[in-house]
Each structure stands twice: as structure tokens, then as C-alpha cells.
Amino acid sequence: MTELKNVEQELGRFRTRLVAAALFVLFAFGLLVFRLVVLQVMRHDELATQAENNRIAVVPIVPNRGLIVDRNGVVLANNYSAYTLEITPTKVEDLDAVIDQLSQVVEVQPRDRKRFKRLMEETKSSFESLPIRTKLTDEEVARFTAQRFRFPGVDIKARLFRNYPLGEVGSHLIGYIGRINQSEKEKIEESEDESNYRGTEYIGKLGIEQAYEAQLHGATGFEEVETSAGGRAVRQLKSNPATPGNTLVLSVDIRLQALVEQLFGDRRGALVAIDPRNGEVLAFVSKPNFDPNLFVDGIDAENWKALNESEDKPLLNRALRGAYPPGSTYKPLMALAALTLGKRTPQQSISDPGFFWFGNHKFRDDKEGGHGVVDMYRSIVQSCDTYYYILANDMGVDAIHDFMAPLGLGQMTGIDMQGELRGTLPSTEWKRTNYKRKEMQKWYPGETISLGIGQGYNTFTMLQLAQAEATLAAGGKRFKPHLVRAIENVETRSQQTLSGDRLEPLAWSPDHVAVIHQALYGVTQEGTAARAFQGAQYRSGGKTGTAQVIQIKQNEKYDASKLDERHRDHALYTAFAPLEEPHIAIALVVENAGFGAGAAAPIARRVFDFALEGQYPSEEDILATRGGQTYAPIGKPRPATSVPLQGVSINNIAAAATGVPPALVVPVAASAPSLLIAAPASAVAAAASAPASSARATRRAP
């Protein structure tokens, strides 16, 4: 019995183990089946895609960057394709050794090595290929291709390069593109445009290139390619082409721009010309300028040092970011403010002894002994400082501020370019806000006096002064200044016209405006700009100005010969023409050039001759003007259309830029009206002449 019982117990244990083993086997098979269902059913699409990706690569197709052309269709920025030798750092064991070997096949200069190392430092991802040499010749491409097997991780790629055919002309206006740095890459990754910038390595860094990056970039395409085990493309499977960037049509006339830059020569300064009828910017000059082509491929250390450390600051956009005292160009606006606010009538006069006492300070006039009896007309034509010392004292700083602010002075104009400087239009509130020390926050009455002649705390950009002059020319009508007049879709050839935002007009009396216009015309006939505008076949209004750079003591006189060149006065001129129906308004400054009548007004005369009469100055006149040695034009002027731009005809420039015959160049030209305006049929008789004043106000001249 005992043995039988033991056998039954053993059989029971065996059955239990058998069941347990069977359950374990069933559980294991269940897991396998479940995993099979997950892989084959639930994750089928995901795993199939991963498997496909092992042999298929999606390669972005970077779009051609859009063209930039001027109002007449002259190409200012285009693209060309060239071969680039690139290294992928992760695929190379000894970079220095590989570069040394490469230099035996393809020329690699020390600056190429420096640029490559800088790019490695700026690029966090070592999986990207980086250029060691750009713009390879066909011979260099052939030499490397024959020995490619020696250089794993090194390859040749075709890249698009930006080109600026006119070099330095309009560089601050056009700007340039450059390689995307790490901070820019992070911003792109955080934006909605991340997918559109896949494969893009260059973006706009300055000027129009930067401001209209979204329009110029285009839409990135892609292609699916089958790759070998080594990662090389075998064949194309699918392609979605990129959409090129749009063409920007600027309002600027690049021939006028180039002429102004010629007239400045090596002098520093800025000029902005605006159409008062719509806010279009016709010229946007900052001197000295630079060659934007230097930045496209990554500027080398030598050129960067030369530009960045130059005392002349060629990288400073003086038209947009240079703040200058307006000097006597402020006086017509002060006079209009006095009329509008009821502080003066046109006939109301003062007796000018040649100075104005305020407290114990003597504010000197520009003319020794004074101008005698001065009404509003004579105060502008002869640029009498004493008149405006008294007027500023009567008006007060806040009334001046409230009148000038709507003109755009000390305000952001909103132009379609980044980096604009606000400038300074002082007020009691401004001083309280901008000074930390309590004793400095108080506005003293004596500080108001010099504001009347455009000195003191007043500092404005030439863009702001040009906008104010355009508003004055248009009798209070205002527009936001803009540089791009149209965007052309590269596929449909349709144009989207960009008109300037019309701002609320200023409620000025037409009679008051007429008084100021007539006085400004008098400046060109019997005043400080009479010599520059002698013989002009049109009527214009303008005002010279000379702004001090450093203060001189009360008992001293200004003597330019005793001052360092950079401490001498700035020469300014603001003007508009034709007087009856203004089409162009300008503001310009020539730094440290002295009298506005001698350095600035002659440039304005030639701008008007070009814009209104289609005349281009003679070579001898250009040379003399850039040296500050002319007033009215000398020599025989030439038709503007006959003068080649930078020594090359406009059609040939455009043809070279686009790769098509001259007859087929730039279709936008047909819809871009010329800047040239018909001049009056006969010359206007000059008013009774009087000796042009060359006097200085406190040490400022008109």
C-alpha cells in the first residue's frame, strides 16, 4: 500500500510539472505571437519606413535666391553656381594631415584653413560638410576627381553663390548674405520656417537682403534618392523642385545712387532722397561703403580687420544710423512752427545786433555786427541765428518737441530696413527719462536757446531729415518711406506693388507753407545756396546748414585750420524740387567739411540736375565737386542715359548677371517709370541778388 501511495504521489507531481511546463510553453508562444502582431500589424508602417530609409535618402533642394533690381531693372544682386571642396569632420581621422594632402592637389591657402577652423567652431554639428575651398576651377575639379579615392570624407559639391555686380555701389542699401551662425540657426529651429531652411547655409545679414529674407529665400524642394551601402546616391526616385525666391524691385535709381557716391569721393557722409508724393526712396547713400562680395564666402581676417578697425567706419550705415545735429537746416521748420503756433507773423521783425544775451551767456550770431532788421523771410535766406535764439526762447522746448515729432524727427520712420536709429528730439520728459542723476534731469531754460538753430541735444538721421523735408515739400502730406516698390513672383511674373503707407496729414495752413517755400526758394537765389544753383533751369527750395562737432569757448572764434579734421563742422543741405510741384526731397551731410553752402549744396544741385533734367556732370566737375572745389557745375554736362554705370553699360551688366542677351534683360524695366522729370521750358528769372552770407552762427554757418 505504501509503495502504491508513493507512485500516485510521484504521478501527481509529474502531472503538475507537465501542466506547468505546458503553460509556460503556451505563455512563451503567446509572447511570440503578441510580439509578431505588434511588429507586423501595429508597427508595420513605422518599421517599413525605417527599413526604406536605410536605402532612401531625402535630400533638400535649396532654392535660387531672388534677384534684387533697381527701379529701372538694373540687376543689383544675383546668383551663380560654382564648385566647392568640402570636408565632413566626422569622416576624417586626422584633419590637418588630410588638408595638407589636399593642398598638394588643390590650392589651399592659409586663409582657407583659418576660415575652415572658424566654421568648425561655429558649427556644433560635426556631421555637416564644411567648405575648405570655394569657387574651384575646372582644372582643380578634374584633379581632385581623379584622386577622390584617397580622401574619404572629402567631396565636391555644386553651390550657389551670391553676386553683387556693382561691387561697392549701394552696399549699405543692398546689404549682403553670409553663412548662418549658431544663434541664427537656433532662431530658425524655433520658428515656423525650420523645414523651409533645411539645407540652407546662407541668409541675409544686412540691408534689403536681411529685411526681405522671407521673400528672397524661396521655398525649399526635396528629392528622394536611392543610396548605396557607402551612402552615395545611386538613382533618383522622386523629386519636388524648389521654388526660387521672388525678385525685389527697389524704388532706388542706382545710377543716381552711383553718381552721389562719386560726388562724395573719399569724404564721409550720407544722403537720402525721397519722392514726397509717395514716400519712395530714390537714393540711400552712406559713405564710405564696402564691397558686399567680401562677405558672401566668409570674409577673411585681413579684410575684416581693415573694415572693422578703420577710423572712417565703412560698416556704419550713416543714412540709417548716423545721428547729426541738423544745424541751420532746422530753421525753416522752426519758422513754420512759429507760424502754426501763432508765435510769429511773416512780417514781424527783430533788430539783430549779432548776439543774444540769456542770463550771463552770450549766444553769438553767425555775422559779426548782426544782420540788422530781420523778418521771417530774411531770417531763412540770410540764416540769422539771433532770430531763432529769440524764437526758441519764446516757444519753449516742449512746444518745439510737439511740433517736430510728427515730422518724424527723433522718431522711428518705419522704413523697410532693420537697425534704424531713433535719434534725439529733446523735451523736458526726455531729459527726466534719460538722465539718472537728479540734478541732470532738470531742464534749464538756457538749454532751449541753441535748439532754435539745430544744435544742443538735437541729433537726427539723414533719413529723418529727408522725411521731414518731404513732408514740408508736400505741404503736410506724409508717407512712410520705403525702399522696395514691388515684389515680382518669379514663376507667374506678376507684380505686387508696395505703396508707402499714407500717414495722417499735418494740419498746416497753405499760406504758412507758401511763406516757408518762398523763403527756401530765396535761399537758392539770393541766399547761402545762390552760387550752387546759379543757372539752374528749374526752381527749387533749400537750406544750408553747418553743425558743430565740438563746442568752443564763449570768447573764442571757430578756426577750422586749428582743429583736427574730425573736429571740424559738418556741412548739411536739405532741399526739394521743383518748387511748384515737388518730385524729390533730399537731406545730406558731408562730415567735417565746413560750410553747407560749399560742400553739401553743390552735391544737391547735381542730384536735381540728374533727376529733373537728365543731366550727368562732366568728369572735371565730378573731380572738383568731390574735392569741395565747386558751386555751380563746370564743364559740359552729359545726357544721363549716355553715361555707363561703373564703366559698363547697363544692358551689359544685366546680361552678365542673368546670362541672357541684352535684348532680353529684366522684364520689370518696362513697368518701372523713370525718375527723370520734365524741367520747365525756360529758365526762371533770378530774384534781385544780394551778397551770399558766409557768416557763422556762434560758429555755425547756414
XYZ file of C-alpha atoms in Angstrom:
702
model
C 0.000 0.000 0.000
C 2.798 2.348 0.882
C 4.542 1.767 -2.437
C 1.281 2.297 -4.361
C 0.697 5.570 -2.495
C 4.211 6.777 -3.352
C 3.689 6.005 -7.016
C 0.462 8.012 -7.074
C 2.211 10.930 -5.404
C 5.004 10.830 -7.968
C 2.455 10.700 -10.784
C 0.663 13.718 -9.264
C 3.842 15.709 -9.076
C 4.701 14.720 -12.659
C 1.283 15.811 -13.921
C 1.670 19.153 -12.088
C 5.081 19.723 -13.609
C 3.784 18.729 -17.016
C 0.902 21.192 -16.764
C 3.265 23.912 -15.561
C 5.646 23.214 -18.401
C 2.799 23.218 -20.911
C 1.504 26.524 -19.531
C 4.995 28.031 -19.728
C 5.364 26.877 -23.321
C 1.948 28.275 -24.189
C 2.840 31.575 -22.444
C 6.135 31.780 -24.367
C 4.373 31.132 -27.650
C 1.787 33.722 -26.660
C 4.533 36.281 -26.173
C 5.986 35.449 -29.564
C 2.600 35.765 -31.198
C 1.928 39.060 -29.416
C 5.317 40.428 -30.466
C 4.692 39.261 -34.019
C 1.341 41.086 -34.047
C 2.979 44.245 -32.701
C 5.746 44.185 -35.311
C 3.698 43.029 -38.267
C 0.435 44.853 -37.604
C 0.677 47.623 -35.052
C 4.154 48.954 -36.034
C 4.133 47.882 -39.653
C 4.142 51.386 -41.160
C 6.839 52.717 -38.814
C 9.199 49.792 -39.331
C 8.595 49.732 -43.060
C 9.581 53.397 -43.234
C 12.733 52.768 -41.215
C 13.674 49.912 -43.477
C 13.029 52.076 -46.517
C 15.158 54.859 -45.046
C 18.108 52.508 -44.887
C 18.303 52.749 -48.662
C 16.415 56.010 -49.430
C 17.664 59.479 -48.503
C 15.591 62.665 -48.632
C 17.843 65.476 -49.852
C 16.694 69.119 -49.608
C 16.928 71.243 -52.769
C 17.941 74.770 -51.801
C 16.057 77.360 -53.894
C 17.732 80.018 -56.008
C 17.762 83.269 -54.087
C 15.647 86.017 -55.624
C 17.148 88.855 -57.637
C 17.317 92.468 -56.486
C 16.920 95.105 -59.215
C 16.605 98.879 -59.157
C 13.578 100.850 -60.409
C 14.863 100.639 -63.997
C 15.660 96.935 -63.957
C 19.418 97.105 -63.327
C 20.470 93.913 -61.512
C 21.971 94.650 -58.094
C 22.153 91.104 -56.679
C 22.067 87.741 -58.439
C 23.429 84.184 -58.146
C 25.924 81.947 -59.888
C 26.886 78.308 -59.422
C 30.407 77.145 -58.565
C 32.126 74.044 -57.202
C 33.114 73.829 -53.543
C 35.545 71.406 -51.907
C 34.009 70.266 -48.604
C 35.099 68.117 -45.673
C 32.847 66.228 -43.243
C 34.875 66.276 -39.967
C 33.340 63.052 -38.548
C 34.519 61.075 -41.556
C 38.121 62.244 -41.299
C 40.551 60.942 -38.672
C 43.363 63.491 -38.976
C 42.056 66.793 -40.366
C 45.387 68.576 -40.554
C 47.011 65.697 -42.388
C 44.130 65.444 -44.852
C 44.216 69.194 -45.524
C 47.980 69.002 -46.094
C 47.441 66.213 -48.627
C 44.588 68.134 -50.272
C 46.816 71.179 -50.694
C 49.030 69.084 -52.972
C 46.074 68.502 -55.279
C 44.104 71.748 -54.907
C 45.475 75.084 -53.744
C 44.575 75.669 -50.086
C 45.771 78.992 -48.709
C 46.303 79.833 -45.014
C 43.138 81.978 -45.029
C 41.180 78.926 -46.255
C 42.452 76.941 -43.266
C 41.556 79.755 -40.861
C 38.063 80.056 -42.280
C 37.549 76.285 -42.078
C 38.583 76.205 -38.416
C 36.298 79.147 -37.668
C 33.388 77.347 -39.316
C 34.113 74.248 -37.221
C 33.996 76.345 -34.057
C 30.723 77.986 -35.095
C 29.076 74.722 -36.180
C 28.080 72.448 -33.309
C 27.171 69.503 -35.532
C 30.281 67.731 -36.791
C 28.156 65.711 -39.228
C 27.842 68.676 -41.614
C 30.215 69.120 -44.504
C 32.169 72.376 -44.355
C 33.911 74.154 -47.251
C 37.691 74.231 -47.243
C 37.887 75.800 -50.724
C 35.254 77.554 -52.807
C 34.947 78.523 -56.464
C 37.166 75.749 -57.790
C 38.354 75.939 -61.374
C 37.503 73.168 -63.830
C 41.133 72.024 -63.715
C 41.048 71.756 -59.917
C 37.803 69.798 -60.051
C 39.312 67.362 -62.541
C 42.495 66.874 -60.457
C 40.559 66.129 -57.284
C 38.048 63.832 -59.013
C 40.887 61.684 -60.322
C 42.206 61.196 -56.762
C 38.961 61.211 -54.796
C 39.574 57.651 -53.558
C 42.435 58.978 -51.418
C 40.180 61.298 -49.449
C 37.242 59.651 -47.657
C 35.017 62.309 -46.106
C 36.009 64.886 -48.726
C 33.768 65.693 -51.666
C 32.988 68.310 -54.286
C 29.584 69.982 -54.265
C 27.938 72.498 -56.549
C 26.869 75.545 -54.570
C 25.063 78.760 -55.411
C 26.949 81.947 -54.619
C 25.505 85.427 -54.264
C 26.976 88.104 -56.501
C 26.780 91.888 -56.342
C 27.706 93.054 -59.875
C 28.246 96.703 -58.953
C 30.571 95.999 -56.034
C 30.555 98.848 -53.527
C 27.723 100.821 -55.151
C 24.722 100.828 -52.819
C 26.314 98.366 -50.391
C 24.610 99.764 -47.271
C 21.302 99.746 -49.124
C 21.529 96.229 -50.598
C 23.386 94.582 -47.725
C 24.854 91.106 -48.109
C 24.322 87.443 -47.215
C 26.518 85.287 -45.019
C 26.754 81.820 -43.519
C 24.155 81.072 -40.836
C 25.760 81.237 -37.399
C 24.729 79.198 -34.378
C 22.415 81.792 -32.816
C 20.647 82.308 -36.154
C 20.318 78.559 -36.571
C 18.672 78.260 -33.158
C 16.189 81.003 -34.038
C 15.325 79.245 -37.302
C 14.825 75.943 -35.478
C 12.387 77.635 -33.110
C 10.452 79.294 -35.934
C 7.781 78.005 -38.309
C 10.282 78.234 -41.199
C 12.554 75.455 -39.930
C 11.546 72.969 -42.638
C 11.924 75.614 -45.338
C 15.534 76.260 -44.315
C 16.705 72.640 -44.471
C 19.929 72.646 -46.426
C 20.161 76.457 -46.431
C 23.533 77.709 -45.265
C 23.341 81.427 -46.091
C 20.851 84.129 -45.144
C 20.602 87.905 -45.429
C 22.721 89.686 -42.865
C 22.237 93.376 -43.656
C 20.177 95.834 -45.670
C 17.499 94.686 -48.104
C 18.979 91.175 -48.082
C 18.139 90.931 -44.390
C 14.857 92.856 -44.322
C 13.293 90.838 -47.168
C 14.845 87.451 -46.357
C 11.470 85.688 -46.462
C 10.733 86.958 -49.985
C 14.217 86.363 -51.353
C 14.763 82.881 -49.924
C 12.083 80.971 -51.833
C 10.611 77.544 -50.977
C 12.920 74.568 -50.400
C 12.266 71.470 -52.513
C 13.389 67.873 -51.982
C 14.369 64.748 -53.839
C 14.349 61.108 -52.764
C 17.429 59.197 -53.886
C 18.409 55.569 -53.534
C 21.763 55.254 -51.836
C 24.432 52.579 -51.782
C 25.810 50.957 -48.625
C 28.501 53.620 -48.659
C 25.916 56.391 -48.669
C 26.413 57.533 -52.273
C 23.391 58.353 -54.437
C 22.553 55.631 -56.951
C 19.396 56.949 -58.612
C 16.653 59.488 -58.090
C 13.265 58.102 -57.042
C 11.125 61.204 -56.609
C 11.635 64.956 -56.833
C 9.771 68.079 -55.763
C 11.566 71.111 -57.257
C 12.395 74.179 -55.216
C 10.600 77.466 -55.861
C 13.050 80.330 -56.448
C 12.823 83.476 -54.342
C 10.917 86.480 -55.614
C 12.512 89.422 -57.401
C 12.599 92.685 -55.444
C 12.174 95.883 -57.438
C 13.652 98.788 -55.481
C 12.461 102.379 -55.687
C 16.104 103.497 -55.873
C 17.655 104.656 -59.142
C 21.070 103.027 -58.942
C 22.588 105.461 -61.459
C 21.615 108.370 -59.226
C 22.974 106.410 -56.263
C 26.278 105.803 -58.048
C 26.547 109.472 -59.046
C 26.118 110.653 -55.459
C 28.723 108.163 -54.249
C 31.101 109.522 -56.898
C 30.449 113.098 -55.789
C 31.244 112.257 -52.166
C 34.560 110.708 -53.170
C 36.609 109.783 -50.110
C 34.600 112.052 -47.822
C 32.342 110.671 -45.102
C 28.636 111.392 -45.022
C 25.157 110.387 -46.112
C 22.359 111.402 -48.468
C 18.721 110.310 -48.630
C 16.382 111.334 -51.452
C 12.617 110.732 -51.181
C 9.680 111.260 -53.532
C 7.271 113.449 -51.484
C 4.304 112.118 -53.476
C 4.552 108.531 -52.252
C 7.465 108.035 -49.840
C 9.639 106.126 -52.321
C 13.347 106.369 -51.515
C 15.220 107.404 -54.675
C 18.746 107.314 -53.261
C 20.102 105.960 -49.986
C 23.794 106.767 -49.693
C 26.261 106.151 -46.896
C 29.950 106.890 -47.405
C 32.395 105.296 -47.127
C 30.939 101.987 -48.237
C 32.304 98.464 -48.724
C 32.246 95.562 -51.180
C 29.488 93.129 -50.090
C 31.082 90.381 -52.203
C 33.739 90.094 -49.472
C 31.160 88.659 -47.058
C 29.446 86.106 -49.303
C 32.095 83.430 -48.936
C 33.106 84.423 -45.423
C 35.306 87.486 -45.088
C 38.974 86.854 -44.363
C 40.684 88.224 -41.271
C 42.671 90.879 -43.129
C 39.681 92.455 -44.854
C 37.565 92.216 -41.718
C 40.232 93.975 -39.680
C 40.578 96.690 -42.305
C 36.814 97.335 -42.337
C 36.144 96.915 -38.633
C 39.070 98.938 -37.334
C 39.010 101.721 -39.912
C 38.676 105.180 -38.414
C 36.227 106.021 -41.203
C 33.815 103.237 -40.093
C 32.814 101.958 -43.547
C 30.442 99.407 -41.991
C 28.356 102.156 -40.328
C 25.185 102.922 -42.270
C 25.261 106.678 -41.780
C 21.952 107.241 -43.597
C 20.156 104.940 -41.166
C 22.254 105.082 -38.001
C 24.311 108.280 -38.186
C 22.838 110.935 -35.853
C 23.842 114.541 -36.604
C 22.815 117.979 -35.335
C 20.684 119.488 -38.134
C 22.281 122.917 -37.830
C 20.571 125.720 -39.730
C 18.500 123.272 -41.810
C 16.266 123.269 -38.705
C 15.382 126.949 -39.081
C 12.636 126.623 -41.749
C 10.876 124.070 -39.558
C 11.195 126.397 -36.559
C 9.720 129.218 -38.646
C 6.781 127.043 -39.727
C 6.231 126.046 -36.087
C 6.143 129.736 -35.114
C 3.534 130.483 -37.793
C 1.414 127.447 -36.893
C 1.502 128.144 -33.154
C 0.914 131.878 -33.571
C 4.285 132.873 -32.139
C 5.279 134.945 -35.179
C 3.862 136.520 -38.309
C 5.859 136.682 -41.557
C 6.216 140.454 -41.223
C 7.250 140.523 -37.557
C 10.881 141.647 -37.336
C 13.746 141.842 -34.864
C 16.857 144.015 -34.782
C 19.870 141.732 -34.794
C 22.963 143.168 -33.045
C 24.913 139.985 -33.764
C 24.244 138.215 -30.467
C 21.597 137.271 -27.924
C 22.146 137.553 -24.187
C 20.463 134.982 -21.967
C 21.420 135.202 -18.325
C 25.161 135.662 -18.304
C 25.723 133.759 -21.565
C 26.222 135.446 -24.913
C 24.867 133.462 -27.857
C 26.674 134.794 -30.899
C 25.201 135.255 -34.342
C 26.866 133.985 -37.495
C 27.531 137.505 -38.762
C 29.796 139.930 -36.952
C 27.690 143.008 -36.122
C 24.433 141.229 -36.956
C 22.024 141.228 -39.904
C 20.160 144.418 -38.993
C 16.371 144.320 -39.215
C 15.280 140.743 -39.920
C 11.816 139.393 -40.722
C 10.977 135.716 -41.250
C 11.970 135.691 -44.929
C 15.376 137.253 -44.266
C 15.911 135.031 -41.214
C 15.861 131.993 -43.506
C 17.554 133.464 -46.571
C 20.395 135.013 -44.563
C 20.298 132.306 -41.873
C 20.110 134.687 -38.916
C 20.844 132.851 -35.681
C 19.686 135.624 -33.358
C 16.154 135.415 -34.788
C 15.953 131.742 -33.830
C 17.595 132.153 -30.433
C 14.767 134.503 -29.509
C 12.130 132.316 -31.165
C 13.259 129.175 -29.323
C 13.168 131.048 -26.029
C 9.617 132.234 -26.757
C 8.378 128.779 -27.800
C 9.965 126.582 -25.137
C 11.388 123.096 -25.539
C 8.133 121.149 -25.209
C 6.284 123.193 -27.824
C 9.212 122.660 -30.199
C 9.170 118.932 -29.485
C 5.427 118.579 -30.016
C 5.602 120.289 -33.408
C 8.671 118.419 -34.673
C 7.749 114.888 -33.555
C 5.007 114.349 -36.206
C 7.596 115.263 -38.850
C 9.497 112.109 -37.870
C 12.393 113.857 -36.131
C 13.682 111.810 -33.217
C 11.180 109.072 -34.158
C 11.401 105.725 -35.935
C 10.341 106.304 -39.533
C 9.389 102.648 -40.038
C 11.433 102.278 -43.232
C 11.626 98.710 -44.575
C 15.150 98.090 -43.279
C 16.347 96.892 -39.894
C 18.616 98.749 -37.479
C 17.171 102.266 -37.692
C 18.413 104.723 -35.050
C 15.857 106.902 -33.278
C 17.989 109.996 -32.796
C 17.155 112.641 -30.198
C 14.362 115.227 -30.164
C 14.670 116.713 -26.665
C 11.877 117.604 -24.265
C 11.576 118.002 -20.501
C 10.176 114.445 -20.297
C 13.021 113.112 -22.433
C 15.598 114.584 -20.070
C 13.866 113.221 -16.970
C 13.794 109.773 -18.541
C 17.322 109.641 -19.951
C 19.403 111.015 -17.090
C 19.917 109.082 -13.859
C 21.352 111.845 -11.680
C 18.586 114.002 -10.279
C 20.414 117.280 -10.832
C 20.815 116.363 -14.514
C 17.116 115.626 -15.015
C 16.033 119.241 -14.770
C 15.597 121.197 -17.983
C 17.294 124.602 -17.811
C 15.885 127.492 -19.896
C 19.318 128.208 -21.340
C 19.358 124.774 -22.942
C 16.414 125.771 -25.133
C 18.217 128.630 -26.886
C 20.591 126.562 -29.030
C 17.755 124.243 -30.102
C 16.438 127.014 -32.320
C 19.462 126.779 -34.620
C 19.541 122.977 -34.679
C 22.200 122.462 -32.049
C 22.041 121.427 -28.400
C 20.605 117.987 -27.803
C 19.141 117.763 -31.315
C 20.530 114.798 -33.307
C 18.717 113.265 -36.269
C 19.479 110.836 -39.083
C 19.537 111.920 -42.713
C 16.565 109.601 -43.251
C 14.567 111.565 -40.665
C 15.610 114.924 -42.111
C 14.721 113.759 -45.633
C 11.302 112.592 -44.460
C 10.725 115.930 -42.712
C 11.797 117.788 -45.876
C 9.455 115.634 -47.980
C 6.579 116.471 -45.637
C 7.437 120.183 -45.832
C 7.620 119.956 -49.636
C 4.209 118.240 -49.794
C 2.561 120.819 -47.530
C 1.956 118.371 -44.675
C 1.150 115.199 -46.607
C 3.076 112.305 -45.131
C 4.140 108.808 -46.214
C 6.182 106.104 -44.551
C 9.483 105.914 -46.503
C 10.119 102.624 -48.293
C 12.885 101.103 -50.421
C 11.044 98.263 -52.204
C 8.366 99.370 -54.657
C 7.308 95.940 -55.995
C 7.742 92.199 -55.484
C 7.711 90.099 -58.643
C 6.728 86.423 -58.467
C 9.430 84.594 -60.359
C 7.024 81.919 -61.647
C 3.967 83.935 -62.669
C 5.827 87.201 -63.432
C 3.026 89.017 -61.627
C 3.995 92.049 -59.569
C 2.728 93.080 -56.173
C 3.107 96.836 -55.869
C 4.135 98.077 -52.438
C 2.868 101.595 -51.928
C 4.064 103.596 -48.961
C 1.714 103.792 -46.009
C -0.090 107.111 -46.177
C 0.091 108.785 -42.768
C -2.401 111.286 -41.426
C -1.581 114.676 -42.989
C -0.498 117.544 -40.773
C -2.975 120.391 -40.444
C -0.783 123.183 -41.770
C -2.100 126.356 -43.331
C -1.272 126.504 -47.077
C -0.457 130.193 -46.624
C 2.090 129.375 -43.936
C 3.654 126.656 -46.083
C 3.860 129.095 -49.015
C 5.786 131.585 -46.845
C 8.403 128.938 -45.999
C 8.601 127.650 -49.586
C 9.181 131.165 -50.894
C 11.929 131.769 -48.344
C 13.609 128.472 -49.257
C 13.483 129.465 -52.905
C 15.102 132.745 -51.884
C 17.989 130.770 -50.368
C 18.821 129.448 -53.844
C 18.502 132.882 -55.495
C 19.959 135.433 -53.101
C 20.935 133.435 -50.048
C 23.517 130.945 -48.953
C 22.931 128.444 -51.801
C 22.750 131.013 -54.623
C 26.192 130.199 -56.026
C 25.479 126.466 -56.170
C 22.171 126.941 -58.017
C 23.270 129.651 -60.403
C 21.910 128.925 -63.886
C 19.558 126.114 -62.814
C 16.706 125.595 -65.298
C 14.208 124.801 -62.553
C 13.143 126.341 -59.262
C 13.983 124.615 -56.002
C 13.877 125.393 -52.316
C 16.690 124.547 -49.932
C 18.520 125.395 -46.742
C 22.197 125.120 -45.975
C 23.429 124.135 -42.552
C 26.691 123.851 -40.689
C 26.646 121.840 -37.471
C 29.359 121.996 -34.878
C 31.044 118.789 -33.778
C 32.683 120.140 -30.613
C 31.873 123.213 -28.577
C 34.202 126.195 -28.407
C 34.556 128.605 -25.539
C 32.374 131.680 -25.404
C 35.233 134.094 -26.005
C 36.809 132.071 -28.823
C 36.194 132.039 -32.559
C 35.992 128.976 -34.742
C 39.106 128.357 -36.838
C 38.994 125.130 -38.849
C 42.727 125.265 -39.586
C 43.496 124.919 -35.868
C 41.257 121.882 -35.342
C 41.760 118.219 -36.040
C 39.943 117.306 -39.260
C 37.390 115.167 -37.399
C 36.567 118.039 -35.031
C 35.573 120.417 -37.808
C 31.968 121.296 -38.606
C 29.619 119.096 -40.612
C 28.147 120.514 -43.832
C 24.401 119.905 -44.419
C 21.784 120.724 -47.012
C 18.055 119.958 -47.179
C 16.037 120.772 -50.295
C 13.199 119.859 -52.658
C 12.335 120.443 -56.321
C 10.623 121.528 -58.464
C 9.276 124.274 -56.251
C 5.785 124.266 -57.801
C 5.218 120.501 -57.657
C 7.980 118.751 -55.662
C 9.046 115.352 -57.003
C 12.200 114.886 -54.973
C 13.282 115.939 -51.465
C 16.770 115.366 -50.088
C 18.844 115.668 -46.954
C 22.592 115.238 -46.950
C 25.591 115.697 -44.713
C 29.293 115.805 -45.530
C 31.167 115.146 -42.322
C 33.752 117.683 -41.160
C 33.541 119.555 -44.482
C 32.699 123.009 -43.089
C 30.085 125.267 -44.701
C 26.961 123.619 -46.041
C 26.965 126.101 -48.927
C 30.388 124.981 -50.092
C 30.351 121.206 -49.532
C 26.727 119.990 -49.388
C 24.690 122.309 -51.644
C 26.813 121.565 -54.768
C 26.029 117.843 -54.417
C 22.315 118.616 -54.129
C 22.477 120.753 -57.292
C 23.847 117.835 -59.288
C 21.256 115.454 -57.855
C 18.473 117.774 -59.027
C 20.116 118.233 -62.446
C 20.120 114.447 -62.844
C 16.582 113.882 -61.547
C 14.861 116.837 -63.197
C 16.830 117.413 -66.388
C 18.521 114.098 -67.084
C 21.958 115.734 -66.912
C 25.111 113.993 -65.715
C 28.031 116.233 -64.671
C 31.251 116.352 -66.636
C 34.271 114.390 -65.445
C 36.084 117.589 -64.460
C 33.035 118.699 -62.473
C 32.849 115.382 -60.604
C 36.520 115.595 -59.669
C 36.194 119.186 -58.490
C 32.970 118.551 -56.547
C 34.327 115.550 -54.670
C 37.181 117.799 -53.586
C 34.793 120.517 -52.386
C 36.002 122.956 -55.059
C 32.806 123.791 -56.962
C 29.493 125.567 -56.597
C 27.569 125.625 -59.921
C 28.502 122.869 -62.414
C 31.569 123.362 -64.593
C 32.282 121.809 -67.959
C 29.658 120.441 -70.313
C 27.077 118.129 -68.725
C 26.217 114.849 -70.479
C 22.872 113.116 -71.008
C 22.457 110.788 -68.042
C 21.393 107.918 -70.304
C 24.692 108.080 -72.210
C 26.925 107.591 -69.164
C 27.795 103.950 -68.422
C 27.335 102.695 -64.896
C 30.729 101.884 -63.345
C 32.268 101.870 -66.818
C 29.894 99.174 -68.113
C 26.655 99.753 -69.966
C 23.511 98.919 -68.022
C 22.348 96.315 -70.548
C 25.663 94.507 -70.431
C 25.604 94.442 -66.623
C 22.157 92.918 -66.596
C 23.076 90.453 -69.333
C 26.137 89.281 -67.447
C 24.059 88.917 -64.299
C 21.288 86.863 -65.868
C 23.123 85.026 -68.613
C 20.758 86.178 -71.355
C 21.319 88.504 -74.318
C 20.946 92.251 -73.612
C 17.745 92.413 -75.631
C 16.065 90.032 -73.191
C 17.210 91.620 -69.959
C 14.958 92.153 -66.924
C 11.315 92.462 -67.919
C 10.480 94.591 -64.877
C 12.092 97.601 -66.537
C 9.072 98.132 -68.730
C 6.854 98.753 -65.727
C 9.350 100.849 -63.768
C 8.810 104.523 -64.613
C 11.889 106.632 -64.992
C 12.909 109.066 -62.304
C 13.521 111.760 -64.902
C 11.083 114.647 -64.748
C 10.491 117.289 -67.371
C 12.011 120.622 -66.422
C 10.367 123.973 -67.103
C 10.782 125.083 -70.717
C 12.633 128.238 -69.830
C 14.837 129.351 -67.011
C 13.202 131.290 -64.226
C 14.439 134.830 -63.786
C 16.576 135.195 -60.682
C 15.446 137.443 -57.883
C 17.434 140.579 -57.083
C 20.752 139.258 -55.910
C 22.454 140.135 -52.666
C 25.848 139.013 -51.388
C 25.603 135.425 -50.171
C 26.153 135.222 -46.460
C 29.246 133.321 -45.421
C 28.877 134.219 -41.790
C 28.654 131.788 -38.895
C 26.239 131.480 -36.082
C 28.084 131.158 -32.836
C 30.396 129.307 -35.116
C 27.801 127.724 -37.299
C 27.095 128.711 -40.832
C 23.884 128.464 -42.765
